[in-house]
């Protein structure tokens, strides 16, 4: 009986310590932040530099009848199972969707504040939505819990 209790305690501690640990996002350096503040590719560049890609851009879509810089949609997987999608194909502007596995909402909020914080937007009470104060043009950002372990960040910017 004592042996079974020890096995149970060991198993419980192992799952508690390692099974549900949450990852931390790296802090970008100040030069990177200054160069990328409110830049359409800021988050993509951040993940590429500080996390590292696994898949490269895939499921690409291009603007019709375009001759230069025609890529308007792609998906990419980064290390730590971060799934990134960017879409500028529609006339409404920029749309980004990022799925984070085993990251806390606080980590995602910190990331949003690093790249999108302005005097024109505000967080709601639960810090799940960051929107323009005047409900006008700008970036609308939502943090959604998709599953027990996955949080989705959606960003929609336009006029």
Tab-separated table of C-alpha atoms in Angstrom, residues 4-151:
chain	number	residue	atom	x	y	z
A	4	UNK	CA	1.167	2.533	-4.397
A	5	UNK	CA	0.889	5.821	-2.483
A	6	UNK	CA	4.454	6.754	-3.448
A	7	UNK	CA	3.798	5.945	-7.104
A	8	UNK	CA	0.615	8.042	-7.030
A	9	UNK	CA	2.399	10.991	-5.385
A	10	UNK	CA	5.273	10.766	-7.880
A	11	UNK	CA	2.855	10.648	-10.816
A	12	UNK	CA	0.792	13.574	-9.471
A	13	UNK	CA	3.874	15.747	-8.911
A	14	UNK	CA	5.280	14.914	-12.349
A	15	UNK	CA	2.036	15.865	-14.118
A	16	UNK	CA	1.645	18.986	-11.989
A	17	UNK	CA	5.170	20.206	-12.629
A	18	UNK	CA	5.708	19.186	-16.244
A	19	UNK	CA	2.388	18.278	-17.832
A	20	UNK	CA	0.780	21.694	-17.659
A	21	UNK	CA	3.724	24.084	-17.642
A	22	UNK	CA	3.230	27.269	-19.602
A	23	UNK	CA	5.798	28.641	-21.987
A	24	UNK	CA	7.227	32.158	-21.966
A	25	UNK	CA	7.683	34.338	-25.038
A	26	UNK	CA	11.160	35.859	-25.468
A	27	UNK	CA	11.556	39.593	-24.919
A	28	UNK	CA	12.642	41.427	-28.079
A	29	UNK	CA	15.490	43.882	-27.842
A	30	UNK	CA	14.739	47.628	-27.833
A	31	UNK	CA	16.139	48.216	-31.323
A	32	UNK	CA	13.834	45.546	-32.765
A	33	UNK	CA	10.829	47.047	-30.940
A	34	UNK	CA	11.600	50.561	-32.138
A	35	UNK	CA	11.976	49.426	-35.760
A	36	UNK	CA	8.795	47.327	-35.681
A	37	UNK	CA	6.302	49.313	-33.588
A	38	UNK	CA	2.937	49.115	-35.369
A	39	UNK	CA	4.346	47.535	-38.499
A	40	UNK	CA	2.181	45.111	-40.522
A	41	UNK	CA	4.889	42.440	-40.358
A	42	UNK	CA	6.042	43.112	-36.776
A	43	UNK	CA	4.674	39.927	-35.219
A	44	UNK	CA	5.777	37.769	-38.124
A	45	UNK	CA	9.280	39.253	-37.950
A	46	UNK	CA	9.272	38.746	-34.167
A	47	UNK	CA	8.395	35.048	-34.434
A	48	UNK	CA	10.885	34.525	-37.225
A	49	UNK	CA	13.734	36.165	-35.285
A	50	UNK	CA	12.993	35.116	-31.696
A	51	UNK	CA	11.124	31.788	-32.013
A	52	UNK	CA	12.213	30.287	-35.335
A	53	UNK	CA	10.204	28.765	-38.146
A	54	UNK	CA	9.440	25.091	-38.593
A	55	UNK	CA	7.444	24.964	-41.816
A	56	UNK	CA	8.160	28.032	-43.914
A	57	UNK	CA	5.270	29.845	-45.617
A	58	UNK	CA	2.637	27.469	-47.012
A	59	UNK	CA	-0.921	27.586	-48.418
A	60	UNK	CA	0.057	30.802	-50.170
A	61	UNK	CA	-2.422	32.977	-52.034
A	62	UNK	CA	-1.567	35.867	-54.329
A	63	UNK	CA	-3.276	39.027	-55.517
A	64	UNK	CA	-4.814	38.630	-58.972
A	65	UNK	CA	-3.067	40.582	-61.773
A	66	UNK	CA	-0.203	41.682	-59.569
A	67	UNK	CA	3.406	42.150	-60.663
A	68	UNK	CA	5.299	42.948	-57.438
A	69	UNK	CA	4.897	41.890	-53.783
A	70	UNK	CA	1.815	39.830	-54.627
A	71	UNK	CA	1.658	37.416	-51.679
A	72	UNK	CA	-1.463	38.213	-49.656
A	73	UNK	CA	-2.087	35.070	-47.566
A	74	UNK	CA	0.063	32.433	-45.937
A	75	UNK	CA	0.296	30.087	-42.988
A	76	UNK	CA	3.435	29.194	-41.090
A	77	UNK	CA	4.275	27.087	-38.053
A	78	UNK	CA	6.940	28.284	-35.663
A	79	UNK	CA	8.771	26.409	-32.922
A	80	UNK	CA	6.821	25.704	-29.723
A	81	UNK	CA	3.822	24.861	-31.929
A	82	UNK	CA	2.849	28.470	-32.677
A	83	UNK	CA	0.602	28.583	-35.760
A	84	UNK	CA	0.546	31.868	-37.675
A	85	UNK	CA	-1.793	33.003	-40.486
A	86	UNK	CA	-1.699	36.375	-42.219
A	87	UNK	CA	-4.237	37.634	-44.741
A	88	UNK	CA	-4.229	40.918	-46.647
A	89	UNK	CA	-6.197	39.611	-49.648
A	90	UNK	CA	-9.438	41.385	-48.736
A	91	UNK	CA	-10.026	45.107	-49.068
A	92	UNK	CA	-10.735	45.392	-45.343
A	93	UNK	CA	-7.044	45.341	-44.439
A	94	UNK	CA	-4.740	43.147	-42.391
A	95	UNK	CA	-5.959	40.018	-40.609
A	96	UNK	CA	-3.676	37.897	-38.436
A	97	UNK	CA	-4.519	34.748	-36.492
A	98	UNK	CA	-2.006	33.112	-34.169
A	99	UNK	CA	-2.617	29.963	-32.136
A	100	UNK	CA	-0.450	29.482	-29.038
A	101	UNK	CA	-0.196	26.058	-27.391
A	102	UNK	CA	0.586	26.110	-23.643
A	103	UNK	CA	1.048	29.879	-23.324
A	104	UNK	CA	-0.829	31.960	-20.747
A	105	UNK	CA	-3.168	34.801	-21.605
A	106	UNK	CA	-0.794	37.129	-19.727
A	107	UNK	CA	2.007	36.248	-22.177
A	108	UNK	CA	-0.260	37.106	-25.117
A	109	UNK	CA	-1.363	40.385	-23.503
A	110	UNK	CA	2.298	41.288	-22.970
A	111	UNK	CA	2.990	40.606	-26.668
A	112	UNK	CA	0.050	42.788	-27.773
A	113	UNK	CA	1.226	45.611	-25.511
A	114	UNK	CA	4.745	45.416	-26.937
A	115	UNK	CA	3.658	45.799	-30.559
A	116	UNK	CA	0.203	47.425	-30.592
A	117	UNK	CA	-0.189	49.596	-27.488
A	118	UNK	CA	-1.342	53.113	-28.376
A	119	UNK	CA	-3.228	55.923	-26.683
A	120	UNK	CA	-6.098	55.306	-29.117
A	121	UNK	CA	-6.910	51.743	-27.981
A	122	UNK	CA	-7.993	50.243	-24.676
A	123	UNK	CA	-8.331	46.810	-23.077
A	124	UNK	CA	-11.693	45.548	-21.907
A	125	UNK	CA	-12.086	44.520	-18.247
A	126	UNK	CA	-10.951	40.906	-18.816
A	127	UNK	CA	-8.068	41.878	-21.133
A	128	UNK	CA	-9.497	39.715	-23.922
A	129	UNK	CA	-10.247	42.538	-26.351
A	130	UNK	CA	-8.101	45.551	-27.267
A	131	UNK	CA	-10.022	47.971	-29.465
A	132	UNK	CA	-10.023	51.609	-30.583
A	133	UNK	CA	-11.630	53.878	-27.975
A	134	UNK	CA	-13.726	55.639	-30.619
A	135	UNK	CA	-14.822	52.383	-32.371
A	136	UNK	CA	-13.135	53.786	-35.441
A	137	UNK	CA	-10.404	52.721	-37.846
A	138	UNK	CA	-7.467	50.926	-36.293
A	139	UNK	CA	-6.611	47.507	-34.937
A	140	UNK	CA	-9.157	45.274	-33.238
A	141	UNK	CA	-7.445	42.569	-31.205
A	142	UNK	CA	-9.046	39.598	-29.452
A	143	UNK	CA	-7.644	36.866	-27.239
A	144	UNK	CA	-9.776	33.713	-27.317
A	145	UNK	CA	-9.367	30.488	-25.362
A	146	UNK	CA	-9.904	27.830	-28.061
A	147	UNK	CA	-9.150	24.717	-26.007
A	148	UNK	CA	-7.823	24.027	-22.526
A	149	UNK	CA	-4.269	24.437	-23.845
A	150	UNK	CA	-4.681	26.734	-26.880
A	151	UNK	CA	-5.139	30.502	-26.941
